[in-house]
mmCIF file of N, CA and C in Angstrom:
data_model
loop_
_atom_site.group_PDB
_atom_site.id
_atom_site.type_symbol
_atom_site.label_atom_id
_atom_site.label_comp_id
_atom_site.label_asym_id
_atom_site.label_seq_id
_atom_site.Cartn_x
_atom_site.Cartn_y
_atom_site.Cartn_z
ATOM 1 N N UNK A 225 0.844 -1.178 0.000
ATOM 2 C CA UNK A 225 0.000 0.000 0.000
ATOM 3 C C UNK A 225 0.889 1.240 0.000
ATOM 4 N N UNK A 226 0.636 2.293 -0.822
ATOM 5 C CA UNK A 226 1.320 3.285 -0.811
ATOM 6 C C UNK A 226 0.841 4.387 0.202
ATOM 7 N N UNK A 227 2.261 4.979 0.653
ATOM 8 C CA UNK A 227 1.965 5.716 1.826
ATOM 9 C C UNK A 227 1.482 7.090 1.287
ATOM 10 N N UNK A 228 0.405 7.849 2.215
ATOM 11 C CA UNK A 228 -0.120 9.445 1.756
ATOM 12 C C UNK A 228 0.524 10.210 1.917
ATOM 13 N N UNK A 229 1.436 10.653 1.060
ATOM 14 C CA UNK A 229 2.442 12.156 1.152
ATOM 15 C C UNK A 229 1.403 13.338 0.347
ATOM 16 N N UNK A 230 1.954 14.347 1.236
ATOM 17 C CA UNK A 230 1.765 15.561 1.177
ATOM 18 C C UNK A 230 2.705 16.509 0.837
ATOM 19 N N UNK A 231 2.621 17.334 -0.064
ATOM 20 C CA UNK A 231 3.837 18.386 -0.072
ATOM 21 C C UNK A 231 3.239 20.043 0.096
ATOM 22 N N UNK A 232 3.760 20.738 1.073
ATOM 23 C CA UNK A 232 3.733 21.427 1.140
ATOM 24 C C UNK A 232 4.605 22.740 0.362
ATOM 25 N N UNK A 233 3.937 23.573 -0.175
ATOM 26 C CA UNK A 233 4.589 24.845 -0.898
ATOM 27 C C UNK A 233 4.230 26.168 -0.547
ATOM 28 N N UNK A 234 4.633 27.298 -0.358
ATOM 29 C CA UNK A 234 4.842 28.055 -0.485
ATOM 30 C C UNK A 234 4.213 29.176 -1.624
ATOM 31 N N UNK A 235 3.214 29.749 -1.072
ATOM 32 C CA UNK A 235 2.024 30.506 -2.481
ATOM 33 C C UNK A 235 2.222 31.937 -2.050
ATOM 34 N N UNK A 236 2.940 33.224 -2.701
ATOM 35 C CA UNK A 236 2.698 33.934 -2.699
ATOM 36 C C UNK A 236 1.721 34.836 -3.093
ATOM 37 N N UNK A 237 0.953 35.390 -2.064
ATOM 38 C CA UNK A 237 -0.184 35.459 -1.726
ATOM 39 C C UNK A 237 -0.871 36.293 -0.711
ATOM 40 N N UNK A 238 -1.666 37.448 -1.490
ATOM 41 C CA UNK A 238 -2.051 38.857 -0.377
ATOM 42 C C UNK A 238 -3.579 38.599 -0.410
ATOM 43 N N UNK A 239 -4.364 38.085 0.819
ATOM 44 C CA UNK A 239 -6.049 37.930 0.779
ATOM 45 C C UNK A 239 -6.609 39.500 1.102
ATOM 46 N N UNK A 240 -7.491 39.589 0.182
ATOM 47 C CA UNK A 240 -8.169 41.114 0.389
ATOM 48 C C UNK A 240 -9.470 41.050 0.590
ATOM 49 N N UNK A 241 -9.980 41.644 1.063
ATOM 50 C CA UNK A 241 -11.430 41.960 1.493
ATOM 51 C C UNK A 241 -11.926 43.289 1.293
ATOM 52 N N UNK A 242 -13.143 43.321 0.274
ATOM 53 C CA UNK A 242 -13.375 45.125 -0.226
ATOM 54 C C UNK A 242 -14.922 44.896 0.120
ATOM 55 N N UNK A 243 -15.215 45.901 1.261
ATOM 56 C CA UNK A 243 -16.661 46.058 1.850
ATOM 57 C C UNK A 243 -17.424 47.410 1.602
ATOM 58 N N UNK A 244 -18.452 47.690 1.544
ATOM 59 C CA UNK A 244 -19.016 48.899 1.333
ATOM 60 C C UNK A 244 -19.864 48.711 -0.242
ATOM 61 N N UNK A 245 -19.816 47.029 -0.901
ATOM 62 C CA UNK A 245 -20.519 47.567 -2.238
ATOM 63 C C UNK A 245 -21.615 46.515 -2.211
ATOM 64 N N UNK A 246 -21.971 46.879 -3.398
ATOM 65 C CA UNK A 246 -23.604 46.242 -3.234
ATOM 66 C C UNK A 246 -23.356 44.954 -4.637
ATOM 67 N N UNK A 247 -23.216 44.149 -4.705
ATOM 68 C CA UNK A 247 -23.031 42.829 -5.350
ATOM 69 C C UNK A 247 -24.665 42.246 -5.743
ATOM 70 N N UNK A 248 -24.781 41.866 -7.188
ATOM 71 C CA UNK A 248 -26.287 41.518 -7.477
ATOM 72 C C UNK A 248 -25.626 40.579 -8.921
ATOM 73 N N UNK A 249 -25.563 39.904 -8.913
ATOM 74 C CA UNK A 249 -25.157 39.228 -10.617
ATOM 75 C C UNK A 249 -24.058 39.188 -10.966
ATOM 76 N N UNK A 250 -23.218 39.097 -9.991
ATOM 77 C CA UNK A 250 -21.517 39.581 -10.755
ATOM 78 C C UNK A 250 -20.944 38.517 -11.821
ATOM 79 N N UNK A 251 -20.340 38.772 -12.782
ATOM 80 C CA UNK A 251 -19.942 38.195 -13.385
ATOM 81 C C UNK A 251 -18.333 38.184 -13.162
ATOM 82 N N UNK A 252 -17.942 36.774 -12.232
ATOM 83 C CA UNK A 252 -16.485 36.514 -11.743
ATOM 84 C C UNK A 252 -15.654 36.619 -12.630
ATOM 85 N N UNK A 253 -15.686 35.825 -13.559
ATOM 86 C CA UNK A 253 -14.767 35.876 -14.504
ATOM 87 C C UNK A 253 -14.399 37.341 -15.111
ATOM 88 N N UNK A 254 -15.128 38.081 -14.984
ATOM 89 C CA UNK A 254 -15.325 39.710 -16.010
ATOM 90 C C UNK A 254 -14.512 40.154 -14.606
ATOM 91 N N UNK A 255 -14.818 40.448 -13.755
ATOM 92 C CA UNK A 255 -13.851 41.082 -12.547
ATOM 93 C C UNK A 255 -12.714 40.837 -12.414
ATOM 94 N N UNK A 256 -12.361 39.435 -12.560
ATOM 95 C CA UNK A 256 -11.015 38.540 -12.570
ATOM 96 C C UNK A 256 -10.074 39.007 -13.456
ATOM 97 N N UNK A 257 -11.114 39.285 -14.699
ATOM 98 C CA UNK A 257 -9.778 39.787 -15.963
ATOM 99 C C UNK A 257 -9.784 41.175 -16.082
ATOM 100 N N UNK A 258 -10.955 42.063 -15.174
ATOM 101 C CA UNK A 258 -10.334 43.556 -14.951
ATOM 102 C C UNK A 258 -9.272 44.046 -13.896
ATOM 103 N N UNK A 259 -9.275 43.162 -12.959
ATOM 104 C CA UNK A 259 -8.153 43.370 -11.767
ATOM 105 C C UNK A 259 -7.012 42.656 -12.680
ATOM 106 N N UNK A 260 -7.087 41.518 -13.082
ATOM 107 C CA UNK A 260 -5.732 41.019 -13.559
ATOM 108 C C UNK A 260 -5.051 42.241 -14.668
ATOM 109 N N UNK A 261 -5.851 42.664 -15.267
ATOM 110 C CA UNK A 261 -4.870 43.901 -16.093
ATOM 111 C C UNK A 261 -4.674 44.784 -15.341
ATOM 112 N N UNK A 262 -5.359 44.931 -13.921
ATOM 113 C CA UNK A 262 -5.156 46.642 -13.750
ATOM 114 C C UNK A 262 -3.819 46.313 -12.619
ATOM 115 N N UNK A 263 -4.032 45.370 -12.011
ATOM 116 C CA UNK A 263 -2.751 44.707 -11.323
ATOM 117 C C UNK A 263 -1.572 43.876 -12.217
ATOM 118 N N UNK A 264 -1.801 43.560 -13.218
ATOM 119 C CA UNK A 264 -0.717 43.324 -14.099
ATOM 120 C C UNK A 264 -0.322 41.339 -12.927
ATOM 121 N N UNK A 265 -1.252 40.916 -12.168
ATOM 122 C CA UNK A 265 -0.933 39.719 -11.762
ATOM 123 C C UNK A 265 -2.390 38.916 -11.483
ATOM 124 N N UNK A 266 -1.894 37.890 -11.227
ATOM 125 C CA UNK A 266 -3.313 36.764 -11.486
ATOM 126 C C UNK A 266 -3.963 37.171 -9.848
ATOM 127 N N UNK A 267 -5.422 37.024 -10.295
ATOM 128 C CA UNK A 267 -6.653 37.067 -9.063
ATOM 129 C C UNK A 267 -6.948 36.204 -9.704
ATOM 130 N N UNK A 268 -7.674 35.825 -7.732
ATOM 131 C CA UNK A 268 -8.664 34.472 -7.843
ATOM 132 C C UNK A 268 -9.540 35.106 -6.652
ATOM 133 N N UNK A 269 -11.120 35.248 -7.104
ATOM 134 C CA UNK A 269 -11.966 35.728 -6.247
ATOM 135 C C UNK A 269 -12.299 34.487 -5.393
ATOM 136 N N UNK A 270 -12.314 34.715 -4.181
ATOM 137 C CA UNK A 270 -12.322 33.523 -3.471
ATOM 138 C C UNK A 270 -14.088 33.462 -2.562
ATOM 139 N N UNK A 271 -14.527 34.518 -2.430
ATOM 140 C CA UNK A 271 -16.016 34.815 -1.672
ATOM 141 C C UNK A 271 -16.965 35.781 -2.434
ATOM 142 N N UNK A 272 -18.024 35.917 -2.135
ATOM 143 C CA UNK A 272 -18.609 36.933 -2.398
ATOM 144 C C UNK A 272 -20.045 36.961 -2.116
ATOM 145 N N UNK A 273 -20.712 38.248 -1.227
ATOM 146 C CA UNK A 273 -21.881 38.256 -0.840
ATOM 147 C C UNK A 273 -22.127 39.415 -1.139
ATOM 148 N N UNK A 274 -23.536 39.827 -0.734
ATOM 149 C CA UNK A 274 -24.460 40.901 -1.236
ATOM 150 C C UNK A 274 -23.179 42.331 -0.880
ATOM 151 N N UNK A 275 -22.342 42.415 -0.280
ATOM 152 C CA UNK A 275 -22.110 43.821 -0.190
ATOM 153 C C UNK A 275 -20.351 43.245 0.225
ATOM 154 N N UNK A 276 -19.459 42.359 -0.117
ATOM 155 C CA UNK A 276 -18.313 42.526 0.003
ATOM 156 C C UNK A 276 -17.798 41.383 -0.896
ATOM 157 N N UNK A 277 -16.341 41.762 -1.247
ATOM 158 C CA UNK A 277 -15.795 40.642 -2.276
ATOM 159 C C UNK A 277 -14.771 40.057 -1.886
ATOM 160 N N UNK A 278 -13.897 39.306 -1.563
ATOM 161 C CA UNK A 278 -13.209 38.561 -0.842
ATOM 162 C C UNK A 278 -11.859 37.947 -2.161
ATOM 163 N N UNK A 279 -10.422 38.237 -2.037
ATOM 164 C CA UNK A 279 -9.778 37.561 -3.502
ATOM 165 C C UNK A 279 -8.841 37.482 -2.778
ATOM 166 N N UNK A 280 -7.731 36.719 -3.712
ATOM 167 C CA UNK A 280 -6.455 36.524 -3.165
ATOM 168 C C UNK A 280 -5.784 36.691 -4.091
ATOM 169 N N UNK A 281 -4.633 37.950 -3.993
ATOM 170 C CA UNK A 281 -4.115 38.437 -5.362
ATOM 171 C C UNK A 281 -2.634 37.952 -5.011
ATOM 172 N N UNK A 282 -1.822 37.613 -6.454
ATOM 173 C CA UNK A 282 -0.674 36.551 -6.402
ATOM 174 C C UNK A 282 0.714 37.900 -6.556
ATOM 175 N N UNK A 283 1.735 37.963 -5.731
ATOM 176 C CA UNK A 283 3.038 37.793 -6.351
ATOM 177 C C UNK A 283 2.672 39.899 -5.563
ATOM 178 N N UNK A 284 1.989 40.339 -5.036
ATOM 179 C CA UNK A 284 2.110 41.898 -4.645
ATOM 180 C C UNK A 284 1.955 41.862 -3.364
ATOM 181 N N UNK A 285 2.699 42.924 -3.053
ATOM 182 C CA UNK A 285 3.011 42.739 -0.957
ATOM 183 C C UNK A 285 1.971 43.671 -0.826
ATOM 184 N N UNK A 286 1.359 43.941 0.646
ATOM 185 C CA UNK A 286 0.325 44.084 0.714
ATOM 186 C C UNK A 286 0.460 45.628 0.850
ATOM 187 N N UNK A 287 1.589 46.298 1.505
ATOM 188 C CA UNK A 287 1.484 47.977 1.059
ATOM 189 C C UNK A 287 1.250 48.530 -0.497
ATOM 190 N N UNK A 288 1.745 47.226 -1.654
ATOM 191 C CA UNK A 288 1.577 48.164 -2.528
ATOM 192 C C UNK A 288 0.268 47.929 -2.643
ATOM 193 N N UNK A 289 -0.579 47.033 -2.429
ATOM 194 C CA UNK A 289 -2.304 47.372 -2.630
ATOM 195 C C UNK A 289 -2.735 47.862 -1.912
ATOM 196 N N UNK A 290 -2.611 48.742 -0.647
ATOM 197 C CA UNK A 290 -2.989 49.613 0.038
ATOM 198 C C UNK A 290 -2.760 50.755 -0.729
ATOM 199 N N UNK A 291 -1.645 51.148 -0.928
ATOM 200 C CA UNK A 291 -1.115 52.276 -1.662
ATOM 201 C C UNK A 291 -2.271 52.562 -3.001
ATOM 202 N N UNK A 292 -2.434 51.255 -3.499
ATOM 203 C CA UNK A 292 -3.842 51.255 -5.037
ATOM 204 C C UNK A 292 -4.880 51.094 -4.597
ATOM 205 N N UNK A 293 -5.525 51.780 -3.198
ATOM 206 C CA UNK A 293 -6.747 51.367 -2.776
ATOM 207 C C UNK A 293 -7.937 51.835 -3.818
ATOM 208 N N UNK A 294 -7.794 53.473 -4.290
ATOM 209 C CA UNK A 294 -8.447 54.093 -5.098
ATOM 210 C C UNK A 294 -8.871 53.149 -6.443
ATOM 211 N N UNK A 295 -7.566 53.035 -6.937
ATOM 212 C CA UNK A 295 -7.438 52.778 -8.086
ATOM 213 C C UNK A 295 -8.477 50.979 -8.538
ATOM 214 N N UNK A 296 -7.946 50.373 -7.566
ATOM 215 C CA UNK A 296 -8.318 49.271 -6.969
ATOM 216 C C UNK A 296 -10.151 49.125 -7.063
ATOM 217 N N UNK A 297 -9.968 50.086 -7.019
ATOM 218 C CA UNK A 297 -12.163 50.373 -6.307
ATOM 219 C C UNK A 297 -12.040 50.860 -7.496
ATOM 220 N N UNK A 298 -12.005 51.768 -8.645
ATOM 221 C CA UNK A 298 -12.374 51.834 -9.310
ATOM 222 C C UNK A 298 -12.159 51.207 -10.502
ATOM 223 N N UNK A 299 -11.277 50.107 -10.260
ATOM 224 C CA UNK A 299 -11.420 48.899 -11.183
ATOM 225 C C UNK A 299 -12.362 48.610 -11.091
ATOM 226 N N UNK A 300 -12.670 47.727 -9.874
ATOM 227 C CA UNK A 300 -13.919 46.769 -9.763
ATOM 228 C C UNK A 300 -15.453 47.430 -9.770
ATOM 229 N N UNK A 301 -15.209 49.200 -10.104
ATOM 230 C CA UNK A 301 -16.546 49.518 -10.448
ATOM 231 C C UNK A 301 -17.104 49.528 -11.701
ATOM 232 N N UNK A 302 -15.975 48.766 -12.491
ATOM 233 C CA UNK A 302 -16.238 48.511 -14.060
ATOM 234 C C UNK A 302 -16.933 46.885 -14.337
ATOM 235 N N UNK A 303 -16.641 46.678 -13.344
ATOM 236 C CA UNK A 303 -17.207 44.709 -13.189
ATOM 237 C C UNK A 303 -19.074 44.804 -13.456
ATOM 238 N N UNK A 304 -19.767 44.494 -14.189
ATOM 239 C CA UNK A 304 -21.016 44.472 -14.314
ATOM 240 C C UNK A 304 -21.652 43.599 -12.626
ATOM 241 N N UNK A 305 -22.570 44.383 -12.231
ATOM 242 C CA UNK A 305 -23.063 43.641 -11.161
ATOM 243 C C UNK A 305 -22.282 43.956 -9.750
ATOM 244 N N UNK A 306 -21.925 45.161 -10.222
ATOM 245 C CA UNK A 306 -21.168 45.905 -8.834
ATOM 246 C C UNK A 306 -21.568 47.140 -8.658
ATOM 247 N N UNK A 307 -22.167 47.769 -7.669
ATOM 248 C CA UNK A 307 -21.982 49.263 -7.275
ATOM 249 C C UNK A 307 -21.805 49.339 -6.114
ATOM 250 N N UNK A 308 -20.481 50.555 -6.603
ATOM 251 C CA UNK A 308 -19.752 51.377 -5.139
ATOM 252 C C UNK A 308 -20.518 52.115 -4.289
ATOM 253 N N UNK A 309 -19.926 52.539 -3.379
ATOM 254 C CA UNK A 309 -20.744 53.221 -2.121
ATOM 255 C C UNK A 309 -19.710 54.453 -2.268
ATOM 256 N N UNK A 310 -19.380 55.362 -1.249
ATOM 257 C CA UNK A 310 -19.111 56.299 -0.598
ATOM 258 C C UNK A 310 -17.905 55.431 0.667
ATOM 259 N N UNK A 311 -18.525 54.713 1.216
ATOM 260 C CA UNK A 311 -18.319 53.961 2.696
ATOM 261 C C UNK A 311 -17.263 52.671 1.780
ATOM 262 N N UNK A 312 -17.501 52.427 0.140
ATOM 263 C CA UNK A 312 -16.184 51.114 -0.359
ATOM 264 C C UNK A 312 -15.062 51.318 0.283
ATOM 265 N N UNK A 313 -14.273 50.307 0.686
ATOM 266 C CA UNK A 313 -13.047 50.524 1.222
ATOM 267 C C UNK A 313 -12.063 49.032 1.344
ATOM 268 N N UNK A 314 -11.024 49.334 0.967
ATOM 269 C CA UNK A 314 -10.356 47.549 1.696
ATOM 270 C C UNK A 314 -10.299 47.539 3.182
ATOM 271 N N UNK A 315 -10.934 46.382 3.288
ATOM 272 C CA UNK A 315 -11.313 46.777 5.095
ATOM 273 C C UNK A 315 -10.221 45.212 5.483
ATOM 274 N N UNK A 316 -9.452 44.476 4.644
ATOM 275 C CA UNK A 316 -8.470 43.725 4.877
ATOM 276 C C UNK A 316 -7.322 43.102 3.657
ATOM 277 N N UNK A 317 -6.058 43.270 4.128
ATOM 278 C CA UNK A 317 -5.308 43.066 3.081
ATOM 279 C C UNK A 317 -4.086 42.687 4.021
ATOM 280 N N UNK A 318 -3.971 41.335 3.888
ATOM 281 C CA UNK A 318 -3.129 40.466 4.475
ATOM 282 C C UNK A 318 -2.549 39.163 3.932
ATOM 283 N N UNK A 319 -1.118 39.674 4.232
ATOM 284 C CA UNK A 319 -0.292 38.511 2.920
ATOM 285 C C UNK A 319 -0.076 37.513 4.108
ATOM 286 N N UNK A 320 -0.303 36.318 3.152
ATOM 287 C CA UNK A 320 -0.054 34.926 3.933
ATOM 288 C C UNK A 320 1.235 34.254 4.092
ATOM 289 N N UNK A 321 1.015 33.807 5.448
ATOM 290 C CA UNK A 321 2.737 33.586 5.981
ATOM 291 C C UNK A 321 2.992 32.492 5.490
ATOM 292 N N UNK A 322 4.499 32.693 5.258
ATOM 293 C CA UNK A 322 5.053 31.215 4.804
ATOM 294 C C UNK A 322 5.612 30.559 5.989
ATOM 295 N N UNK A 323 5.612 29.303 5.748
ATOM 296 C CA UNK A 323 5.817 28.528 6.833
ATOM 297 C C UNK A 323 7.225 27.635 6.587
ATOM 298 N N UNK A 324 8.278 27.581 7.521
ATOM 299 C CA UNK A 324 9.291 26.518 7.528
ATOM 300 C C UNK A 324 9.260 25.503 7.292
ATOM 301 N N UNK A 325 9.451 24.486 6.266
ATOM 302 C CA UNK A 325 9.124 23.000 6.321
ATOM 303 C C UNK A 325 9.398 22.168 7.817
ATOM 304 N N UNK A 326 10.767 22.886 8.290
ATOM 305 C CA UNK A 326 11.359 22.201 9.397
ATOM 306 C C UNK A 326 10.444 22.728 10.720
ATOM 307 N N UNK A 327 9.518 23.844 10.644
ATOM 308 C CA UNK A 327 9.074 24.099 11.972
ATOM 309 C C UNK A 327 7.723 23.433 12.291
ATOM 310 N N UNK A 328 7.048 22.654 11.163
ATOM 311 C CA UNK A 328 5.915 22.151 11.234
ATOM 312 C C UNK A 328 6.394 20.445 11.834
ATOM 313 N N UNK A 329 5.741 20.341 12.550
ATOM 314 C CA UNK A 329 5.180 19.335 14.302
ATOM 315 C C UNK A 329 5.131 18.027 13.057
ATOM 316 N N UNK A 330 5.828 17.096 13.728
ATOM 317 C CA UNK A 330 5.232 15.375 13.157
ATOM 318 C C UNK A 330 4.233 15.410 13.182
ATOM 319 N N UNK A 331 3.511 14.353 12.329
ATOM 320 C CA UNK A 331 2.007 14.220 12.666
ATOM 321 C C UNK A 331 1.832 13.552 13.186
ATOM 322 N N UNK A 332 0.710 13.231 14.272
ATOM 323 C CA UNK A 332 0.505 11.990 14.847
ATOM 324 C C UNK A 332 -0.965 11.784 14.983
ATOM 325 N N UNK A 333 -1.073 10.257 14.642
ATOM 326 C CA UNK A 333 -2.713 9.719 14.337
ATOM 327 C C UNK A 333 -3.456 10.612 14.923
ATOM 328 N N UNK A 334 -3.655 10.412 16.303
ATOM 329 C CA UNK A 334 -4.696 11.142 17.454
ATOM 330 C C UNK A 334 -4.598 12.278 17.780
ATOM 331 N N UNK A 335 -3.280 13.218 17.306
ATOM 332 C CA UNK A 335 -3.223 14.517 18.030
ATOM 333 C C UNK A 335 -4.081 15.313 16.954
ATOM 334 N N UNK A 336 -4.579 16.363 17.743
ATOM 335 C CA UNK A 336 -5.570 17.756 16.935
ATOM 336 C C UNK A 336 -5.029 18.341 15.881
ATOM 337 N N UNK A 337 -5.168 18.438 14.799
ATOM 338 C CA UNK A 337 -4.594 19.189 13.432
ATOM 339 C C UNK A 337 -4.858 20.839 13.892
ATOM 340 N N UNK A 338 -5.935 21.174 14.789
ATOM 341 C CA UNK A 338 -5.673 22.950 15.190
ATOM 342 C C UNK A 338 -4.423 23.182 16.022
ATOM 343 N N UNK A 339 -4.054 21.841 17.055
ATOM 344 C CA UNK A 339 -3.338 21.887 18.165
ATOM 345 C C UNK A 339 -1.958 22.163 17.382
ATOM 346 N N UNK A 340 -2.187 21.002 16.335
ATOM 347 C CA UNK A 340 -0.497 21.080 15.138
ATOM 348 C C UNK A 340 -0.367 22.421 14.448
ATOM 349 N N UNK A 341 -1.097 23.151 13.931
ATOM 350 C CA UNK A 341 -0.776 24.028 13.253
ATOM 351 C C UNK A 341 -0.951 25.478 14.473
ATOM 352 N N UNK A 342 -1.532 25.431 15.638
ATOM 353 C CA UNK A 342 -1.300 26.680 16.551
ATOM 354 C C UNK A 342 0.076 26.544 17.006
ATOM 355 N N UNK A 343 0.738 25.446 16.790
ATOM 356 C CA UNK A 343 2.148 25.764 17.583
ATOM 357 C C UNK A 343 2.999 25.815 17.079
ATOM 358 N N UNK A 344 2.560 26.330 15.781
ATOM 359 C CA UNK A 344 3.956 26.595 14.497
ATOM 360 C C UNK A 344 4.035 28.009 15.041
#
């Protein structure tokens, strides 16, 4: 029987969260390829409800999309099935940590997978 390996990698990777708009029909794909030109790097919308959009944009640290907050919002007010507010804003923009291969815990059958990954 072959044993279950896992490999872990390394995804550079800034998750954003833009709140304040009103979402009715969006067409993902049409948003996807207006941020990807206006950021010049690949999005992947990862959520989305009546009034916020949720993505994870590849390969940009997270001051410089703070710095394009404007610009940013008025991309995505070109996306059909979006309108801005007054109150739009990135209300989160946080790049995901990379992790040490060597600092992550053996696994073991019975121990908690939250317990393993809180004590990295």
């Amino acid at each position: 029987m072959q044993e279950d390996i896992k490999v872990i990698v390394q995804v550079d990777k800034t998750v954003v969260k833009i709140t304040g708009l009103q979402v009715k029909g969006l067409n993902i794909q049409q948003l996807e390829e207006i941020l990807k030109n206006k950021l010049k790097s690949l999005i992947r919308i990862i959520g989305v409800s009546g009034t916020s959009i949720d993505m994870d944009i590849y390969g940009i640290e997270e001051e410089d999309i703070l710095r394009e907050e404007t610009g940013l919002i008025k991309a995505i007010a070109l996306a059909d099935g979006i309108t801005i507010s007054d109150i739009t804003s990135l209300s989160t923009v946080k790049k995901i940590q990379s992790v040490d291969i060597d600092s992550i815990p053996e696994y073991t059958e019975s121990g908690c997978k939250g317990e393993r990954w809180n004590s990295i």
